[in-house]
PDB file of C-alpha atoms in Angstrom:
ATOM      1  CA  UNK A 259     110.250  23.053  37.579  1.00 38.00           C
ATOM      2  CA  UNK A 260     109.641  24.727  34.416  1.00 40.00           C
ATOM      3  CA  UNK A 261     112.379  24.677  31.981  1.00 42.00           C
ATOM      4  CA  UNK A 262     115.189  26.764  32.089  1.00 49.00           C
ATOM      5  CA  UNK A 263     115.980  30.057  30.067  1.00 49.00           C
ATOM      6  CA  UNK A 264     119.219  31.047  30.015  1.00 56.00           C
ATOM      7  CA  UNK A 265     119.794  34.908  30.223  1.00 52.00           C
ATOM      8  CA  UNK A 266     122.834  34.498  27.994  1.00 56.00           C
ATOM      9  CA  UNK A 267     121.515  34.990  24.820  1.00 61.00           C
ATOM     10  CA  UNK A 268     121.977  38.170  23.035  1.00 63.00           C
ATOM     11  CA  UNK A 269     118.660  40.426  23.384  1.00 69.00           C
ATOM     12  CA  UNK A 270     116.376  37.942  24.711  1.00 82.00           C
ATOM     13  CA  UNK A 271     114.431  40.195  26.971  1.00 91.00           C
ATOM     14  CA  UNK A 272     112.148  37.787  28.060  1.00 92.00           C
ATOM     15  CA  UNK A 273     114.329  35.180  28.539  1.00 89.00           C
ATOM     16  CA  UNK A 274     116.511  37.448  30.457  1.00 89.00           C
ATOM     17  CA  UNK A 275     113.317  37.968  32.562  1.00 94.00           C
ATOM     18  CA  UNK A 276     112.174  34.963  33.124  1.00 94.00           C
ATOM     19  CA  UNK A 277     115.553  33.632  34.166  1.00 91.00           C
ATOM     20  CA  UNK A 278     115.574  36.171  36.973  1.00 92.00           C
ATOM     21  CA  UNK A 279     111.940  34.946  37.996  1.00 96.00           C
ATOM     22  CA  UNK A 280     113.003  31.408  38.190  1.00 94.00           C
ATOM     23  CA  UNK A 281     116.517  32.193  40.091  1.00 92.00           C
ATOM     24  CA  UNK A 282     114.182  33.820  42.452  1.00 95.00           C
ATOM     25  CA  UNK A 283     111.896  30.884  42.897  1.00 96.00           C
ATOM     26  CA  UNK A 284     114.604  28.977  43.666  1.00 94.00           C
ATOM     27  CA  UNK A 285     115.500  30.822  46.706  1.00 94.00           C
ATOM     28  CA  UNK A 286     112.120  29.922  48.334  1.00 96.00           C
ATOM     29  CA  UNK A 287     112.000  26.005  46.947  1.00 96.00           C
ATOM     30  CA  UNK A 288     115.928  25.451  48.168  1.00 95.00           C
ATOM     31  CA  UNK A 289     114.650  27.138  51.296  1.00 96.00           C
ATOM     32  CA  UNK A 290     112.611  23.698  52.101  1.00 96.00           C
ATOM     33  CA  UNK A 291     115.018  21.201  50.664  1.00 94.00           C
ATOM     34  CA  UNK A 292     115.074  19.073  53.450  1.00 93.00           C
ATOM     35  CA  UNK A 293     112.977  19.970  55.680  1.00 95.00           C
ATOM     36  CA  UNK A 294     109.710  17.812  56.916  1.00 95.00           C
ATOM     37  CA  UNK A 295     106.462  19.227  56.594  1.00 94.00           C
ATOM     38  CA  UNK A 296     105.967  20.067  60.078  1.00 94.00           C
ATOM     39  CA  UNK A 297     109.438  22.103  59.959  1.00 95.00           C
ATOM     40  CA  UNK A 298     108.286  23.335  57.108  1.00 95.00           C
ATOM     41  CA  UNK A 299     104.910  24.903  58.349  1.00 94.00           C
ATOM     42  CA  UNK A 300     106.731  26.464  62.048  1.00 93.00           C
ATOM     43  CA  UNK A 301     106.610  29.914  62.735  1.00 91.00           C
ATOM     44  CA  UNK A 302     110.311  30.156  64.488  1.00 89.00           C
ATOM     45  CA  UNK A 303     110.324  34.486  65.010  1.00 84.00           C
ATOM     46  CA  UNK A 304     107.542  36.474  66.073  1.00 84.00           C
ATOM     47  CA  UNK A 305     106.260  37.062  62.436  1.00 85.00           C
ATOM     48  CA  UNK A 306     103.736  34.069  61.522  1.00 87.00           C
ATOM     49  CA  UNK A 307     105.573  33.512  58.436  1.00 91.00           C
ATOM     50  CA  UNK A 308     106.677  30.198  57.914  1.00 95.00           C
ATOM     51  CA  UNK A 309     108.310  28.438  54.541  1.00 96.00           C
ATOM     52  CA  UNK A 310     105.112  25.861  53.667  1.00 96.00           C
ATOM     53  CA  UNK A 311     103.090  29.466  54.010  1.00 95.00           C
ATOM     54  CA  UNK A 312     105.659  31.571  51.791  1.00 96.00           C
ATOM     55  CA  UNK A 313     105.455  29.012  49.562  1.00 96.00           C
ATOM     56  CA  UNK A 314     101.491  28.842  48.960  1.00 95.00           C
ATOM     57  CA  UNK A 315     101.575  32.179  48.949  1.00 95.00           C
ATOM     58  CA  UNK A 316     103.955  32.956  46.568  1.00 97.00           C
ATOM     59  CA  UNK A 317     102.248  30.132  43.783  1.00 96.00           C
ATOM     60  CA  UNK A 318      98.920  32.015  44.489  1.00 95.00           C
ATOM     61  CA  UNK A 319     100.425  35.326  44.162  1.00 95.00           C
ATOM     62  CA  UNK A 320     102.327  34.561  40.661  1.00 97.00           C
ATOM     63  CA  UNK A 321      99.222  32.506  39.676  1.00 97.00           C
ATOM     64  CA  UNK A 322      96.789  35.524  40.387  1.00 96.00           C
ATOM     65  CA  UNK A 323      98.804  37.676  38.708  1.00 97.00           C
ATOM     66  CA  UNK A 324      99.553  35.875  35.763  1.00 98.00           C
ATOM     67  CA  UNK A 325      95.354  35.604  35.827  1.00 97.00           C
ATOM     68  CA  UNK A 326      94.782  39.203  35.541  1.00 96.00           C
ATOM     69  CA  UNK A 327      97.282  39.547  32.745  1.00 98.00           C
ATOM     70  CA  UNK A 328      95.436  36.877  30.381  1.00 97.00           C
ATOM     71  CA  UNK A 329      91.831  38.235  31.808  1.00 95.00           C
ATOM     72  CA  UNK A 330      90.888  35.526  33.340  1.00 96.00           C
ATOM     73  CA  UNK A 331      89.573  34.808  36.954  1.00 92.00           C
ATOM     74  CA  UNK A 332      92.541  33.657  39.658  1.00 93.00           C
ATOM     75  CA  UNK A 333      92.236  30.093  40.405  1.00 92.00           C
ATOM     76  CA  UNK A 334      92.156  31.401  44.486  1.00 89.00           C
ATOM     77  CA  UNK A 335      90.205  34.661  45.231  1.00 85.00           C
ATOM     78  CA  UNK A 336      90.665  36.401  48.488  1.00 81.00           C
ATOM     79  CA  UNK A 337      89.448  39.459  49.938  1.00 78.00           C
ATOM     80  CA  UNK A 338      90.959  41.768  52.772  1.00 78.00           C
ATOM     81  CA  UNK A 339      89.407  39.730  55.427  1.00 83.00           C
ATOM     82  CA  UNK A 340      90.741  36.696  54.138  1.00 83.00           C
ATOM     83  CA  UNK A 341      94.164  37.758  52.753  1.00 77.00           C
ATOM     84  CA  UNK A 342      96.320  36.224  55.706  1.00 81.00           C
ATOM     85  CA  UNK A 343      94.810  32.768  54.413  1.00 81.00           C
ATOM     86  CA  UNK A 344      97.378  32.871  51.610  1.00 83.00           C
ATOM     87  CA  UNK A 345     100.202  32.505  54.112  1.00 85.00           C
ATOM     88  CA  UNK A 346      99.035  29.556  56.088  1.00 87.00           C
ATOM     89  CA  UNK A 347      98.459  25.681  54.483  1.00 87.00           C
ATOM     90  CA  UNK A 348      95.639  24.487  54.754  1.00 88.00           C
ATOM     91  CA  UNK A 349      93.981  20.857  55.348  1.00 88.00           C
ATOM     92  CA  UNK A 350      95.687  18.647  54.264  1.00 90.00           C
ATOM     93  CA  UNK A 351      97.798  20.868  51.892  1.00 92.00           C
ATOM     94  CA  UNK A 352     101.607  19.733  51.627  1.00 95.00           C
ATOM     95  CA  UNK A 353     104.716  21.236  50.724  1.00 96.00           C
ATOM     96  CA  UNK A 354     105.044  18.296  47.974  1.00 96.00           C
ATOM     97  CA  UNK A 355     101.582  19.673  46.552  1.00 95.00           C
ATOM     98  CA  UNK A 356     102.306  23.544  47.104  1.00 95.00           C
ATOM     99  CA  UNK A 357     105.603  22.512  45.054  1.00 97.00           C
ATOM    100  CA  UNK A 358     103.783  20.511  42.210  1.00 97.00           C
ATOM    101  CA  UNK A 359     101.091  23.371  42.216  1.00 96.00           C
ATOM    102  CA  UNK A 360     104.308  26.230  41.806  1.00 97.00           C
ATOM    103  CA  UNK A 361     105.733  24.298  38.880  1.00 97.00           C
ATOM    104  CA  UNK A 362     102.629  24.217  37.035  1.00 97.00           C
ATOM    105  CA  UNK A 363     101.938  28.016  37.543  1.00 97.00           C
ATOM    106  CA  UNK A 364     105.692  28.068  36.327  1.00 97.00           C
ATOM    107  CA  UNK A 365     105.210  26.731  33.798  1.00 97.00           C
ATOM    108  CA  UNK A 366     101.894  28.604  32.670  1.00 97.00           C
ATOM    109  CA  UNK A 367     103.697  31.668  33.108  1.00 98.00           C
ATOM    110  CA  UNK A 368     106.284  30.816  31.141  1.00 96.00           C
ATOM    111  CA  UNK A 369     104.102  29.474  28.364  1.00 97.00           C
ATOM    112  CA  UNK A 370     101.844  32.596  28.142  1.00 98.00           C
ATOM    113  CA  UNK A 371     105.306  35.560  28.222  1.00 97.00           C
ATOM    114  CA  UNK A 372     106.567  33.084  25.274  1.00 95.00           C
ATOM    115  CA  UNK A 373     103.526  33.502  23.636  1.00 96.00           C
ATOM    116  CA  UNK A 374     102.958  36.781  23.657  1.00 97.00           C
ATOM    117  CA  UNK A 375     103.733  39.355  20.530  1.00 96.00           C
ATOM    118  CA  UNK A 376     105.481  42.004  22.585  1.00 96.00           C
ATOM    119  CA  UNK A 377     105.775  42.575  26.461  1.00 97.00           C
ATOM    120  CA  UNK A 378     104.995  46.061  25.463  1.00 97.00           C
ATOM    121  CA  UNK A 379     101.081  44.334  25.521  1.00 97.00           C
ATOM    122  CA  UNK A 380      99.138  45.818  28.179  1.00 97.00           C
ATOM    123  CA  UNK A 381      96.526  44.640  30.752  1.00 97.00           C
ATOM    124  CA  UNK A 382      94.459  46.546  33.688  1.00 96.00           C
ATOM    125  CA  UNK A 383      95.345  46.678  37.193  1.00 94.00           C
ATOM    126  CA  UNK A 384      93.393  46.026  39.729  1.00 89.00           C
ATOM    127  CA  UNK A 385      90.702  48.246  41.529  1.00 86.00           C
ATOM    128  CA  UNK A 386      92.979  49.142  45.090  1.00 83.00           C
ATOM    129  CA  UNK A 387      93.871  52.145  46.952  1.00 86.00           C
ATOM    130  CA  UNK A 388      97.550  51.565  45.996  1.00 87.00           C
ATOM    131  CA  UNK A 389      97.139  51.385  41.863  1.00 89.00           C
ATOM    132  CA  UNK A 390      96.200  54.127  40.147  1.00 91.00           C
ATOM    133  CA  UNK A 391      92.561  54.047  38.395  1.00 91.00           C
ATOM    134  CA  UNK A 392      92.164  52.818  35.756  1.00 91.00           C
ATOM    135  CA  UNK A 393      96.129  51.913  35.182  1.00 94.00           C
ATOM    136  CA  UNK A 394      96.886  49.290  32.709  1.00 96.00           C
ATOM    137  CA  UNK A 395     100.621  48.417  32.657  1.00 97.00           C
ATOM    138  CA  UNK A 396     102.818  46.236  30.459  1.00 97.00           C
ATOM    139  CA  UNK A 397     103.847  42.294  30.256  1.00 98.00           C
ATOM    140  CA  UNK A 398     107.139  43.540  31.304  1.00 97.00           C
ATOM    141  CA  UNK A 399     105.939  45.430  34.076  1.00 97.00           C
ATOM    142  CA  UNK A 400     104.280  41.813  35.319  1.00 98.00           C
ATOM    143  CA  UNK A 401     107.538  40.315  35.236  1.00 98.00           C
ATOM    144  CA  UNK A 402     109.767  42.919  36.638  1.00 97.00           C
ATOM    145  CA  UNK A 403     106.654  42.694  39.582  1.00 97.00           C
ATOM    146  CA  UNK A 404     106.894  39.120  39.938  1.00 98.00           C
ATOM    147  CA  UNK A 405     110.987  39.132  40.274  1.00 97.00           C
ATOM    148  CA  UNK A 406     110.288  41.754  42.894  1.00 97.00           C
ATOM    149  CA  UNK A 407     107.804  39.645  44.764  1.00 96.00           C
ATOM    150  CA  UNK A 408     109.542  36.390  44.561  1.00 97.00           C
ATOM    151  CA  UNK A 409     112.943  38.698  45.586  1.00 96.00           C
ATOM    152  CA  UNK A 410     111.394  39.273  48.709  1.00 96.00           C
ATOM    153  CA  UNK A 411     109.955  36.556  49.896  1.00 95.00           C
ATOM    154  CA  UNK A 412     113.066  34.450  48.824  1.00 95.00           C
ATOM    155  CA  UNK A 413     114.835  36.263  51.486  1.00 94.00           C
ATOM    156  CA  UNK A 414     112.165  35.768  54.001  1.00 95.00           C
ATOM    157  CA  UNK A 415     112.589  32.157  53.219  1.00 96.00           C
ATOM    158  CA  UNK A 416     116.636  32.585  53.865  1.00 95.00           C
ATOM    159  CA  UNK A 417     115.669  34.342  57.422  1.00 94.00           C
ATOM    160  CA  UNK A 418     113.384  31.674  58.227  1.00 95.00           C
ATOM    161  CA  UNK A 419     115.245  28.828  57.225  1.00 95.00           C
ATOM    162  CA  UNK A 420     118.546  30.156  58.940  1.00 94.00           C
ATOM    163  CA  UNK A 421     116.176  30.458  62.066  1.00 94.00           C
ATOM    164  CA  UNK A 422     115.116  26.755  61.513  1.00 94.00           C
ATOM    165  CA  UNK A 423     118.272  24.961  61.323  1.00 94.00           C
ATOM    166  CA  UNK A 424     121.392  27.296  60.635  1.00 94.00           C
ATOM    167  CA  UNK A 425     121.121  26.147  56.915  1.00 93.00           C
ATOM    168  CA  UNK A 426     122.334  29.080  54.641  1.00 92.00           C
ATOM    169  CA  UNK A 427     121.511  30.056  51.105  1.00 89.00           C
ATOM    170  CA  UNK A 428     125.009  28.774  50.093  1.00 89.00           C
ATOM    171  CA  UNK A 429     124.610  25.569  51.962  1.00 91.00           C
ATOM    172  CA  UNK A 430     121.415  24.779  50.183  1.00 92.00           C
ATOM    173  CA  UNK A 431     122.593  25.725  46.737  1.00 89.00           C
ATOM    174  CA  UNK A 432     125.038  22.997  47.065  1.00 91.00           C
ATOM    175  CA  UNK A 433     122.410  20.492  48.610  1.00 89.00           C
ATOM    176  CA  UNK A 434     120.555  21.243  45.756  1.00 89.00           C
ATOM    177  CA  UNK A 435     123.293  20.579  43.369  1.00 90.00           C
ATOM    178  CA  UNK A 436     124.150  17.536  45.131  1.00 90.00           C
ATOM    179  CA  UNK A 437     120.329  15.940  44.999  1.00 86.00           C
ATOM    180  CA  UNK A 438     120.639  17.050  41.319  1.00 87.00           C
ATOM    181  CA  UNK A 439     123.783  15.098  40.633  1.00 89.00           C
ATOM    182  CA  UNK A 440     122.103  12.148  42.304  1.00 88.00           C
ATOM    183  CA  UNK A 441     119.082  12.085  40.372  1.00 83.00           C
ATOM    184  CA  UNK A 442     120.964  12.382  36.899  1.00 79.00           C
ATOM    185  CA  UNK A 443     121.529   8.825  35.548  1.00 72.00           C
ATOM    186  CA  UNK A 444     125.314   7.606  35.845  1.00 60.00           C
ATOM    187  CA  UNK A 445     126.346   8.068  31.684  1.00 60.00           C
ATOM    188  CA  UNK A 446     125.450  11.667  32.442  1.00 64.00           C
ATOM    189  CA  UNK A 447     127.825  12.732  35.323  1.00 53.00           C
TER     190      UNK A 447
END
């Protein structure tokens, strides 16, 4: 995943920021740690939401954001009609690829905030019944939005994943730290 900021440091806004983005992140990728793909991808409630689908989702959503904020066309487009498409893999899509996908867009994102001059930079929203016209909002505001969206689909992922097997968020913070300490070489532990 893209590397880590710590929020620590005196007055770093943005690292501050994009600390809380990635803690939030994490909620939805420790949400499939173990899992299979076809766990990954079930429906278990009577929403349709499942983790593979939060998880494309949320890479499209911080991807098309992060779009609009440079000017640039989204790598996905969807309309209304096509929306729910977002939520649901599809082909031969994988959690492994919807993972390698999210860590690039990570990492973009992180790239472009450490790049900028000042989040106090501005871009336009969108043209949609719930923005304002012609509204243009900060970098900051992007990031603040992005912790929000990743906030709430990380506890959709908990709910889900709970559903699934019992697994908690605490459980798989540990079975995270765990695979961690197991992929560090021995001179390091």
């Amino acid at each position: 995943m893209a590397t880590r900021i710590y929020a620590e440091a005196p007055g770093d806004e943005r690292g501050a920021l994009l600390s809380c983005l990635d803690d939030e992140r994490g909620g939805i990728r420790r949400a499939l740690l173990g899992l299979t793909d076809e766990q990954a991808t079930t429906a278990p409630s009577a929403s349709e939401l499942s983790l593979a689908g939060l998880l494309k989702h949320a890479a499209e959503v911080e991807q098309g954001w992060l779009s609009r904020a440079q000017g640039v066309a989204p790598d996905v487009r969807r309309s209304e009609d096509e929306w729910q498409e977002s939520f649901r893999p599809a082909g031969d899509e994988t959690v492994a690829d919807r993972l390698a996908y999210w860590e690039k867009v990570a990492g973009q994102t992180e790239m472009f905030i450490l790049g900028l001059d000042s989040l106090d930079e501005t871009f336009p929203l969108p043209e949609a019944p719930w923005f304002p016209p012609g509204e243009r909002v900060s970098m900051r505001w992007l990031l603040l939005h992005l912790i929000t969206e990743m906030s709430r689909h990380s506890g959709h992922a908990d709910i889900i994943r709970e559903t699934i097997d019992g697994a908690t968020a605490y459980e798989l913070v540990e079975l995270e730290r765990r695979a961690q300490q197991r992929r560090r070489p021995e001179r390091e532990r």
